[in-house]
Coordinates of C-alpha atoms and ligand atoms in Angstrom, one line a residue:
X23 CA 86.1 51.3 50.9
X24 CA 88.5 54.1 49.3
X25 CA 87.8 54.7 45.6
X26 CA 91.0 53.0 45.0
X27 CA 90.1 50.2 46.6
X28 CA 86.8 49.9 45.0
X29 CA 88.8 49.2 41.8
X30 CA 88.1 45.7 42.0
X31 CA 90.1 43.1 40.1
X32 CA 88.5 39.5 39.7
X33 CA 90.0 36.7 39.2
X34 CA 89.2 32.6 39.5
X35 CA 91.6 32.3 42.2
X36 CA 93.3 34.2 44.3
X37 CA 96.8 32.9 46.5
X38 CA 98.3 34.7 49.6
X39 CA 101.4 33.5 49.8
X40 CA 104.4 32.9 47.5
X41 CA 106.5 30.4 49.5
X42 CA 106.8 26.9 48.0
X43 CA 103.1 25.8 48.8
X44 CA 101.6 29.0 47.6
X45 CA 103.7 28.7 44.2
X46 CA 103.0 25.3 43.4
X47 CA 99.3 25.7 43.9
X48 CA 99.4 28.8 41.8
X49 CA 101.3 28.0 39.0
X50 CA 99.5 24.4 38.8
X51 CA 96.4 26.1 38.5
X52 CA 97.2 28.9 35.6
X53 CA 99.3 26.0 33.6
X54 CA 95.4 24.8 32.9
X55 CA 94.5 27.9 32.1
X56 CA 93.1 29.4 35.5
X57 CA 93.4 33.5 36.0
X58 CA 94.9 33.2 39.1
X59 CA 96.5 36.0 41.1
X60 CA 99.5 35.5 43.7
X61 CA 100.5 37.8 46.3
X62 CA 104.1 37.8 47.9
X63 CA 104.8 40.3 50.6
X64 CA 108.7 39.5 51.4
X65 CA 110.7 37.1 49.6
X66 CA 109.6 34.8 46.7
X67 CA 110.2 31.4 47.9
X68 CA 109.4 32.1 51.5
X69 CA 111.2 30.6 54.4
X70 CA 112.5 27.7 52.6
X71 CA 114.2 29.3 49.9
X72 CA 115.0 32.3 51.8
X73 CA 115.5 31.2 55.7
X74 CA 115.1 27.5 55.7
X75 CA 116.4 24.4 53.9
X76 CA 118.1 26.1 50.8
X77 CA 119.6 28.8 53.0
X78 CA 120.8 26.2 55.3
X79 CA 121.9 23.4 52.8
X80 CA 123.8 26.4 50.7
X81 CA 126.4 26.3 53.5
X82 CA 126.1 22.7 54.9
X83 CA 127.6 22.0 51.3
X84 CA 130.8 23.5 52.5
X85 CA 130.6 22.6 56.0
X86 CA 130.1 18.7 55.0
X87 CA 133.4 19.1 52.8
X88 CA 135.3 20.6 56.2
X89 CA 134.2 18.2 58.1
X90 CA 135.3 15.1 55.6
X91 CA 138.8 16.7 55.1
X92 CA 139.3 16.5 58.8
X93 CA 138.5 13.3 59.0
X94 CA 141.1 12.5 56.1
X95 CA 143.5 14.6 58.0
X96 CA 146.8 12.9 57.8
X97 CA 145.3 10.3 55.8
X98 CA 145.4 12.1 52.3
X99 CA 145.3 15.6 53.4
X100 CA 148.2 17.1 55.2
X101 CA 146.1 20.4 56.2
X102 CA 142.5 21.3 57.0
X103 CA 141.7 24.6 55.2
X104 CA 139.9 27.6 57.2
X105 CA 136.4 28.2 56.1
X106 CA 136.4 31.7 54.6
X107 CA 133.1 32.5 56.4
X108 CA 132.8 35.5 54.3
X109 CA 132.7 34.2 51.0
X110 CA 130.4 31.0 52.2
X111 CA 127.6 33.3 53.0
X112 CA 128.4 35.0 49.5
X113 CA 127.8 31.3 47.9
X114 CA 124.6 31.1 50.2
X115 CA 123.1 34.4 49.0
X116 CA 124.0 33.6 45.4
X117 CA 121.7 30.1 45.5
X118 CA 119.2 31.9 47.5
X119 CA 118.9 34.6 45.0
X120 CA 119.1 32.4 42.1
X121 CA 116.2 30.2 43.4
X122 CA 114.1 33.2 44.5
X123 CA 114.3 34.5 41.2
X124 CA 113.3 31.4 39.6
X125 CA 110.8 30.7 42.2
X126 CA 109.0 34.2 40.6
X127 CA 109.7 33.3 37.4
X128 CA 108.0 29.8 37.3
X129 CA 104.8 31.3 38.3
X130 CA 104.9 34.4 35.5
X131 CA 106.0 31.7 33.0
X132 CA 102.7 29.5 34.4
X133 CA 100.6 32.4 33.7
X134 CA 100.3 33.5 37.4
X135 CA 99.9 37.2 38.0
X136 CA 102.0 38.0 40.5
X137 CA 101.5 41.2 43.2
X138 CA 103.8 42.5 46.1
X139 CA 102.5 43.4 49.2
X140 CA 100.9 42.7 52.6
X141 CA 97.6 41.1 51.9
X142 CA 94.5 41.5 54.1
X143 CA 90.9 40.3 53.9
X144 CA 88.5 43.1 53.7
X145 CA 85.6 40.3 53.7
X146 CA 84.9 36.3 52.7
X147 CA 85.5 37.2 48.7
X148 CA 87.8 40.6 49.0
X149 CA 91.4 40.8 49.5
X150 CA 93.5 44.3 49.8
X151 CA 96.9 44.3 48.9
X152 CA 99.0 47.9 48.1
X153 CA 95.8 49.9 48.1
X154 CA 94.4 47.4 45.2
X155 CA 91.5 45.3 45.9
X156 CA 91.4 41.6 44.2
X157 CA 88.7 39.4 44.4
X158 CA 88.2 35.5 43.4
X159 CA 85.8 32.6 43.7
X160 CA 88.2 30.8 45.5
X161 CA 91.0 32.1 47.7
X162 CA 93.8 30.0 49.0
X163 CA 95.7 30.8 52.2
X164 CA 99.3 30.2 52.1
X165 CA 101.2 32.5 54.5
X166 CA 103.7 30.0 56.5
X167 CA 105.1 30.2 59.7
X168 CA 107.5 32.6 62.1
X169 CA 109.4 31.9 65.0
X170 CA 107.6 31.6 68.2
X171 CA 107.3 34.8 70.0
X172 CA 109.7 35.3 73.2
X173 CA 108.5 37.0 76.1
X174 CA 111.6 37.4 78.8
X175 CA 113.0 40.7 79.3
X176 CA 115.5 41.9 76.4
X177 CA 113.5 39.3 74.0
X178 CA 114.0 42.3 71.6
X179 CA 117.5 41.3 71.2
X180 CA 117.1 37.5 69.6
X181 CA 116.8 37.4 65.9
X182 CA 114.9 34.9 63.5
X183 CA 117.2 31.6 63.3
X184 CA 117.0 32.4 59.6
X185 CA 119.4 35.5 59.7
X186 CA 121.9 33.3 61.0
X187 CA 122.5 32.1 57.6
X188 CA 122.9 35.5 56.2
X189 CA 125.1 37.5 58.4
X190 CA 128.3 38.5 56.5
X191 CA 130.5 38.8 59.6
X192 CA 131.8 36.0 61.3
X193 CA 130.4 36.0 64.5
X194 CA 132.7 34.3 67.3
X195 CA 130.2 32.9 69.7
X196 CA 126.3 32.6 69.4
X197 CA 123.4 31.3 71.5
X198 CA 120.4 29.4 69.8
X199 CA 117.4 28.9 72.2
X200 CA 116.1 26.0 71.4
X201 CA 117.5 22.5 70.7
X202 CA 114.9 21.0 68.1
X203 CA 115.1 20.6 64.5
X204 CA 116.3 23.8 63.4
X205 CA 119.2 24.4 65.9
X206 CA 120.4 20.8 65.5
X207 CA 120.4 21.4 61.7
X208 CA 122.3 24.6 62.2
X209 CA 125.0 23.9 64.4
X210 CA 127.5 22.0 62.7
X211 CA 127.9 24.7 60.0
X212 CA 129.0 27.2 62.8
X213 CA 131.1 24.7 64.6
X214 CA 132.7 23.7 61.1
X215 CA 133.5 27.5 60.6
X216 CA 135.1 27.5 64.2
X217 CA 132.3 29.6 66.1
X218 CA 131.3 28.1 69.2
X219 CA 127.7 27.5 69.6
X220 CA 125.4 27.6 72.6
X221 CA 122.1 25.7 72.7
X222 CA 119.5 26.4 75.3
X223 CA 116.9 24.0 75.8
X224 CA 114.5 24.5 78.8
X225 CA 114.4 21.0 79.3
X226 CA 116.3 17.5 78.5
X227 CA 114.7 16.7 75.5
X228 CA 116.8 17.3 72.8
X229 CA 115.1 16.5 69.4
X230 CA 112.4 14.8 71.5
X231 CA 111.0 12.9 68.6
X232 CA 114.0 10.6 67.7
X233 CA 115.6 7.9 68.9
X234 CA 117.7 9.2 72.4
X235 CA 120.8 6.8 72.0
X236 CA 121.2 8.0 68.4
X237 CA 120.3 11.9 69.4
X238 CA 123.0 11.2 72.6
X239 CA 126.0 10.1 69.6
X240 CA 125.2 13.1 67.9
X241 CA 125.2 15.6 70.7
X242 CA 128.4 13.9 71.7
X243 CA 129.9 14.9 68.2
X244 CA 128.2 18.5 68.5
X245 CA 130.0 18.8 71.6
X246 CA 133.3 17.6 70.3
X247 CA 133.1 20.0 67.7
X248 CA 132.6 23.0 69.9
X249 CA 128.6 23.0 70.9
X250 CA 127.8 23.7 74.4
X251 CA 124.4 22.2 75.7
X252 CA 122.8 24.3 78.3
X253 CA 119.7 21.8 79.5
X254 CA 117.1 22.4 81.8
X255 CA 117.9 26.2 81.4
X256 CA 115.8 29.3 80.1
X257 CA 116.9 32.5 79.1
X258 CA 115.6 35.1 81.8
X259 CA 116.7 38.4 80.5
X260 CA 119.1 39.4 77.5
X261 CA 120.6 42.9 77.2
X262 CA 123.6 44.6 75.2
X263 CA 126.4 45.7 76.4
X264 CA 128.6 48.7 74.8
X265 CA 131.0 46.4 73.2
X266 CA 128.1 45.3 71.2
X267 CA 128.0 42.0 72.7
X268 CA 124.9 40.5 74.3
X269 CA 124.7 38.9 77.9
X270 CA 122.2 36.3 78.3
X271 CA 121.0 34.9 81.9
X272 CA 120.0 31.6 82.5
X273 CA 117.3 30.2 85.1
X274 CA 120.5 27.8 86.0
X275 CA 122.3 31.0 87.3
X276 CA 125.1 30.7 84.2
X277 CA 125.4 33.6 82.2
X278 CA 126.8 33.8 78.3
X279 CA 128.5 36.6 76.5
X280 CA 127.7 36.1 72.7
X281 CA 127.9 38.1 69.6
X282 CA 124.0 37.0 68.6
X283 CA 121.3 34.8 70.3
X284 CA 118.9 33.0 67.8
X285 CA 115.3 32.0 68.3
X286 CA 114.7 28.5 67.2
X287 CA 112.0 27.6 70.2
X288 CA 109.4 26.8 67.5
X289 CA 107.5 28.3 64.8
X290 CA 104.1 29.5 65.1
X291 CA 101.6 30.3 62.1
X292 CA 101.9 33.6 60.2
X293 CA 98.2 34.6 60.2
X294 CA 97.7 37.8 62.5
X295 CA 98.3 40.3 59.7
X296 CA 95.6 38.6 57.4
X297 CA 92.1 39.9 59.3
X298 CA 90.7 36.7 59.5
X299 CA 87.9 37.9 61.1
X300 CA 86.8 39.6 58.7
X301 CA 86.6 37.0 56.5
X302 CA 84.9 34.7 59.2
X303 CA 87.6 32.1 58.8
X304 CA 88.2 30.2 62.4
X305 CA 91.8 29.6 63.6
X306 CA 93.7 28.6 66.7
X307 CA 97.2 29.1 68.0
X308 CA 98.5 26.0 65.6
X309 CA 96.9 27.6 62.4
X310 CA 93.6 28.3 60.3
X311 CA 91.2 25.1 61.2
X312 CA 91.3 23.1 58.1
X313 CA 89.2 19.9 57.4
X314 CA 90.3 17.0 55.3
X315 CA 90.0 19.0 52.0
X316 CA 92.2 21.7 53.3
X317 CA 88.9 23.7 53.5
X318 CA 88.6 26.7 56.1
X319 CA 85.2 27.2 57.7
X320 CA 84.3 29.0 54.9
X321 CA 84.0 26.3 52.0
X322 CA 85.5 28.6 48.8
X323 CA 88.4 29.6 51.1
X324 CA 91.7 26.9 51.6
X325 CA 94.4 26.9 53.8
X326 CA 97.7 25.1 53.6
X327 CA 101.4 24.4 54.6
X328 CA 102.5 26.0 57.8
X329 CA 99.9 28.5 58.5
X330 CA 97.1 25.5 58.5
X331 CA 96.5 23.2 61.4
X332 CA 96.7 20.0 59.8
X333 CA 97.7 17.1 61.6
X334 CA 100.8 16.7 59.9
X335 CA 104.4 18.1 60.4
X336 CA 105.1 21.8 59.2
X337 CA 107.4 20.9 56.4
X338 CA 108.7 22.0 52.4
X339 CA 107.8 18.2 52.1
X340 CA 104.1 18.1 53.2
X341 CA 103.2 21.7 51.9
X342 CA 104.4 20.7 48.5
X343 CA 102.3 17.4 49.0
X344 CA 99.4 19.4 50.1
X345 CA 99.3 21.9 47.0
X346 CA 99.7 19.3 44.3
X347 CA 96.5 18.0 46.1
X348 CA 94.6 21.1 46.1
X349 CA 95.5 22.1 42.8
X350 CA 94.2 18.7 41.6
X351 CA 91.1 19.3 43.8
X352 CA 90.2 22.4 42.8
X353 CA 90.7 21.9 38.9
X354 CA 88.2 18.9 39.5
X355 CA 90.9 15.9 38.8
X356 CA 90.1 14.3 42.1
X357 CA 87.3 15.1 44.7
X358 CA 88.7 12.6 47.6
X359 CA 89.5 13.7 50.8
X360 CA 93.4 14.2 51.4
X361 CA 95.5 11.3 52.8
X362 CA 99.1 11.1 53.5
X363 CA 101.7 8.4 52.9
X364 CA 102.2 5.9 55.8
X365 CA 105.7 6.2 55.6
X366 CA 107.3 9.7 55.1
X367 CA 110.7 10.4 55.3
X368 CA 112.4 13.6 57.4
X369 CA 116.1 14.0 58.0
X370 CA 117.8 16.6 60.5
X371 CA 120.9 18.3 58.1
X372 CA 123.6 18.1 61.1
X373 CA 126.7 16.3 60.6
X374 CA 126.5 13.6 60.9
X375 CA 122.8 13.3 59.4
X376 CA 120.0 12.0 61.6
X377 CA 117.0 10.4 59.3
X378 CA 113.3 8.9 60.2
X379 CA 111.3 7.1 58.2
X380 CA 107.6 5.7 58.7
X381 CA 107.3 4.5 62.4
X382 CA 109.7 5.8 64.8
X383 CA 112.0 4.0 67.5
X384 CA 109.8 5.8 70.4
X385 CA 106.8 4.8 68.9
X386 CA 107.7 1.1 68.5
X387 CA 109.0 0.9 72.3
X388 CA 105.7 1.4 73.3
X389 CA 104.3 -1.6 71.6
X390 CA 107.1 -4.3 72.0
X391 CA 104.6 -7.4 71.5
X392 CA 103.7 -5.6 67.9
X393 CA 107.5 -4.3 66.8
X394 CA 111.0 -5.9 67.2
X395 CA 113.9 -3.1 66.9
X396 CA 116.8 -4.3 65.2
X397 CA 119.9 -2.1 65.9
X398 CA 122.8 -2.3 63.3
X399 CA 126.5 -1.0 63.6
X400 CA 127.0 0.3 59.8
X401 CA 130.4 1.9 60.8
X402 CA 132.3 -1.1 59.4
X403 CA 130.5 -1.5 56.4
X404 CA 132.7 -0.6 53.3
X405 CA 130.3 2.7 52.1
X406 CA 131.1 4.3 55.6
X407 CA 134.4 3.2 56.2
X408 CA 135.6 4.2 52.7
X409 CA 134.5 7.9 53.9
X410 CA 135.4 7.4 57.7
X411 CA 131.9 7.6 58.4
X412 CA 133.0 6.4 62.3
X413 CA 129.2 7.0 63.5
X414 CA 127.1 5.2 61.2
X415 CA 124.4 3.2 63.0
X416 CA 120.8 2.2 61.6
X417 CA 117.8 0.9 63.7
X418 CA 114.9 -1.0 61.8
X419 CA 111.4 -1.2 63.0
X420 CA 110.0 -4.8 62.1
X421 CA 106.6 -5.6 62.2
X422 CA 106.3 -8.7 63.9
X423 CA 103.3 -10.4 61.9
X424 CA 104.7 -9.5 58.5
X425 CA 108.2 -9.5 59.4
X426 CA 108.5 -6.3 57.2
X427 CA 110.4 -3.2 58.0
X428 CA 108.0 -0.5 58.8
X429 CA 110.0 2.4 60.1
X430 CA 113.8 2.8 60.4
X431 CA 116.2 5.5 62.1
X432 CA 119.7 6.4 60.5
X433 CA 122.7 8.4 62.0
X434 CA 125.1 8.8 59.1
X435 CA 126.9 11.3 56.8
X436 CA 124.5 9.2 53.9
X437 CA 121.3 9.5 56.5
X438 CA 119.5 11.6 53.8
X439 CA 120.1 8.8 50.8
X440 CA 119.3 5.5 52.8
X441 CA 116.3 7.4 54.3
X442 CA 115.0 8.0 51.1
X443 CA 115.6 4.6 49.8
X444 CA 114.0 2.9 52.8
X445 CA 111.0 5.0 52.3
X446 CA 110.4 3.7 48.8
X447 CA 110.5 0.2 50.2
X448 CA 108.2 0.7 52.8
X449 CA 105.5 2.9 50.8
X450 CA 105.9 0.7 48.0
X451 CA 105.4 -2.3 50.0
X452 CA 108.6 -4.4 48.7
X453 CA 109.1 -7.8 49.6
X454 CA 112.9 -8.9 50.2
X455 CA 112.7 -10.8 46.6
X456 CA 111.7 -7.6 45.2
X457 CA 114.5 -5.7 46.5
X458 CA 117.0 -9.1 45.6
X459 CA 115.3 -8.8 42.1
X460 CA 117.0 -5.3 41.2
X461 CA 120.4 -4.6 40.0
X462 CA 122.0 -1.8 42.0
X463 CA 125.2 -0.3 40.9
X464 CA 127.9 -1.8 42.8
X465 CA 128.7 -0.5 45.5
X466 CA 126.6 2.1 46.4
X467 CA 124.4 3.1 49.7
X468 CA 121.7 1.2 47.4
X469 CA 123.8 -2.1 47.5
X470 CA 123.7 -2.0 51.2
X471 CA 119.6 -2.9 50.9
X472 CA 120.6 -6.5 50.0
X473 CA 121.7 -6.7 53.5
X474 CA 119.3 -4.5 55.3
X475 CA 115.8 -5.5 53.7
X476 CA 116.0 -9.2 55.1
Ligands
FAD7 C1 115.5 27.0 59.4 C2 114.7 26.3 58.6 C3 115.0 25.0 58.1 C4 113.8 24.5 57.7 N1 114.4 23.1 56.8 C5 113.6 22.5 56.3 C6 114.0 21.2 55.5 O1 115.1 20.8 55.5 N2 113.1 20.1 54.8 C7 111.5 20.6 55.2 O2 110.7 19.6 54.8 N3 111.6 21.8 55.7 C8 112.2 22.7 56.5 N4 111.8 23.9 56.9 C9 110.6 24.1 57.1 C10 109.9 24.9 55.5 O3 110.6 25.7 55.6 C11 108.8 25.0 55.9 O4 107.8 24.1 56.2 C12 107.8 25.8 54.7 O5 108.6 26.5 54.3 C13 106.3 26.0 54.5 O6 106.2 26.5 53.2 P1 104.7 27.7 53.2 O7 104.6 27.9 51.8 O8 103.7 27.0 54.1 O9 105.5 29.1 54.2 P2 106.5 29.9 53.6 O10 107.8 29.4 53.1 O11 106.7 30.2 55.0 O12 105.8 30.7 52.9 C14 104.9 31.9 53.1 C15 104.9 33.1 52.3 O13 103.7 33.8 52.7 C16 104.0 35.5 52.8 N5 103.2 36.0 53.3 C17 103.0 36.0 54.6 N6 101.8 36.6 54.7 C18 101.6 37.2 53.8 C19 100.6 38.2 53.7 N7 99.7 38.8 54.6 N8 100.2 38.9 52.0 C20 100.9 38.2 51.1 N9 102.3 37.5 51.3 C21 102.2 36.8 52.6 C22 105.3 35.0 53.2 O14 106.2 36.3 53.4 C23 106.1 33.9 53.1 O15 107.3 34.3 51.7 C24 112.6 24.4 57.6 C25 112.0 25.8 58.3 C26 113.5 26.6 59.0 C27 112.8 28.0 59.6
NAD8 N1 115.1 19.1 58.4 C1 113.9 19.5 58.7 O1 113.0 18.7 58.4 C2 113.5 21.1 59.5 C3 114.8 21.4 59.6 C4 114.4 22.6 60.3 C5 113.1 23.2 60.7 N2 112.2 22.2 60.4 C6 110.6 22.7 60.9 O2 110.7 23.7 61.3 C7 109.9 23.7 62.7 C8 110.4 24.6 63.9 O3 111.7 24.1 64.4 P1 112.1 24.4 65.7 O4 113.4 23.6 65.7 O5 112.1 25.6 65.5 O6 111.2 23.9 66.6 P2 111.1 22.0 67.8 O7 109.9 21.9 68.1 O8 111.4 20.9 67.0 O9 112.1 22.8 68.3 C9 111.8 23.8 69.5 C10 112.7 23.7 70.7 O10 113.1 24.6 71.4 C11 112.5 24.6 72.6 N3 112.1 25.2 73.5 C12 110.7 26.1 73.2 N4 110.8 27.2 74.4 C13 111.9 27.3 74.8 C14 112.3 28.2 75.8 N5 111.7 29.4 76.2 N6 113.8 28.2 76.1 C15 114.5 26.9 75.8 N7 114.1 26.2 74.9 C16 112.8 26.3 74.7 C17 111.6 22.9 72.6 O11 111.3 22.6 73.6 C18 112.1 22.4 71.6 O12 113.1 21.4 71.9 C19 109.9 22.1 62.8 O13 108.9 21.6 63.6 C20 109.8 21.6 61.7 O14 108.5 21.5 61.1 C21 112.4 21.1 59.8

């Protein structure tokens, strides 16, 4: 240790990573009078605010409007306006900067001591950041994830998918590697702006965890809007041309000429920079190993969010849930193991959106004696017809024994709303009578629940 490293500052809690999970856990601890240090190396608010959901949905706001106006062309709108790409990205910048500043401000106003710089462990009680040594009785790791590293020739030309959303100059044509949730959430925002999008997927499994029929309908819509799917294709080599464009050679023999190529081929825990070995913390390729209390192999060091290997999806919603649990555990408000809600809701924010709650259709199909799948075409229902949501489809998973809905998948512009209503009903165990006993504002997506929840 150097002299400056010897001036150690002690805290009750030390939290590494200022994403949503690190911010929530540290603010909740500080609010109850604990001394808490929070360290962030890049952008306050982490992936979610800067490169994920917030950035994506800022742009989706305009893409959805554009899509709707197009659906009403000749039915109230004569012309479809062109999206001004530069202005749309500025709108994103404004929202992201605003949310980033508020995220840091929220921590400070809760009493958290914030530090900026890359933290790494010196031992199992000490962390160094920007030449300063910080120590605490309890340490929380919330360093998130990064795009998975690609290894083909020219992979250095492939950009982080998050950078797709902050490029001020409009590209003409782009390629995205991977046809998972990130790619499918982003494509519509580009095609609505008139950008040609190539999606490269190394097998034929687009959005693997979702019902194939609904995914195929979504893919047909995306293709009609200007997306081209290259299935059973892998990038073999990327090189930069003299004119600034990139050539992507695919395993199928095809070659693409694009303005940019982006990595949406899965994410990996961002932990290599932490020197975990010095603290004796165990980890694997999926993240830092944790038990059901989110404790690592050192019992006073915890990990949560995208950087840990917990048996749940790596999503903001789960990170936030873990952060609230952990703060309560560390404050002594609870002592039980973490358990996760039985019917979580997720949405792929494409146009139309694809929502899933509770048991998936794929899972239900493997147990036909236990579950019945009911397909409902909602496109002629007034809520959907009114807004020309012509693809609206719902699939319900019904438990044969209880006759209760235990899962659903929805393809619709309003899937995020309906999926959350269904999450409420499934998680609260609502009966048919419970729903009939509520008066919802009529007519709205909620009033459709009278028909769905039978
Ligand atoms: C394009 C995209 C779209 C997404 N959309 C959704 C969505 O719609 N809904 C949803 O629920 N989830 C979504 N996700 C997933 C979601 O963003 C992550 O699950 C969430 O951000 C994880 O939060 P976290 O706090 O664990 O990690 P992060 O948000 O990654 O935050 C970790 C922070 O730690 C910092 N850090 C790392 N190492 C150090 C260090 N050594 N010292 C100090 N600081 C460090 C990083 O700079 C980062 O700011 C999306 C992800 C992407 C990429
Ligand atoms: N709306 C949401 O909830 C949301 C949105 C975006 C991201 N996320 C989170 O981000 C995580 C990462 O998303 P993602 O889309 O990167 O991962 P993903 O695992 O969903 O999809 C990656 C895809 O890339 C394919 N792939 C992998 N290597 C490839 C290669 N060399 N060439 C071609 N294809 C390849 C995979 O088969 C897979 O289909 C998600 O698991 C999720 O937790 C959530």
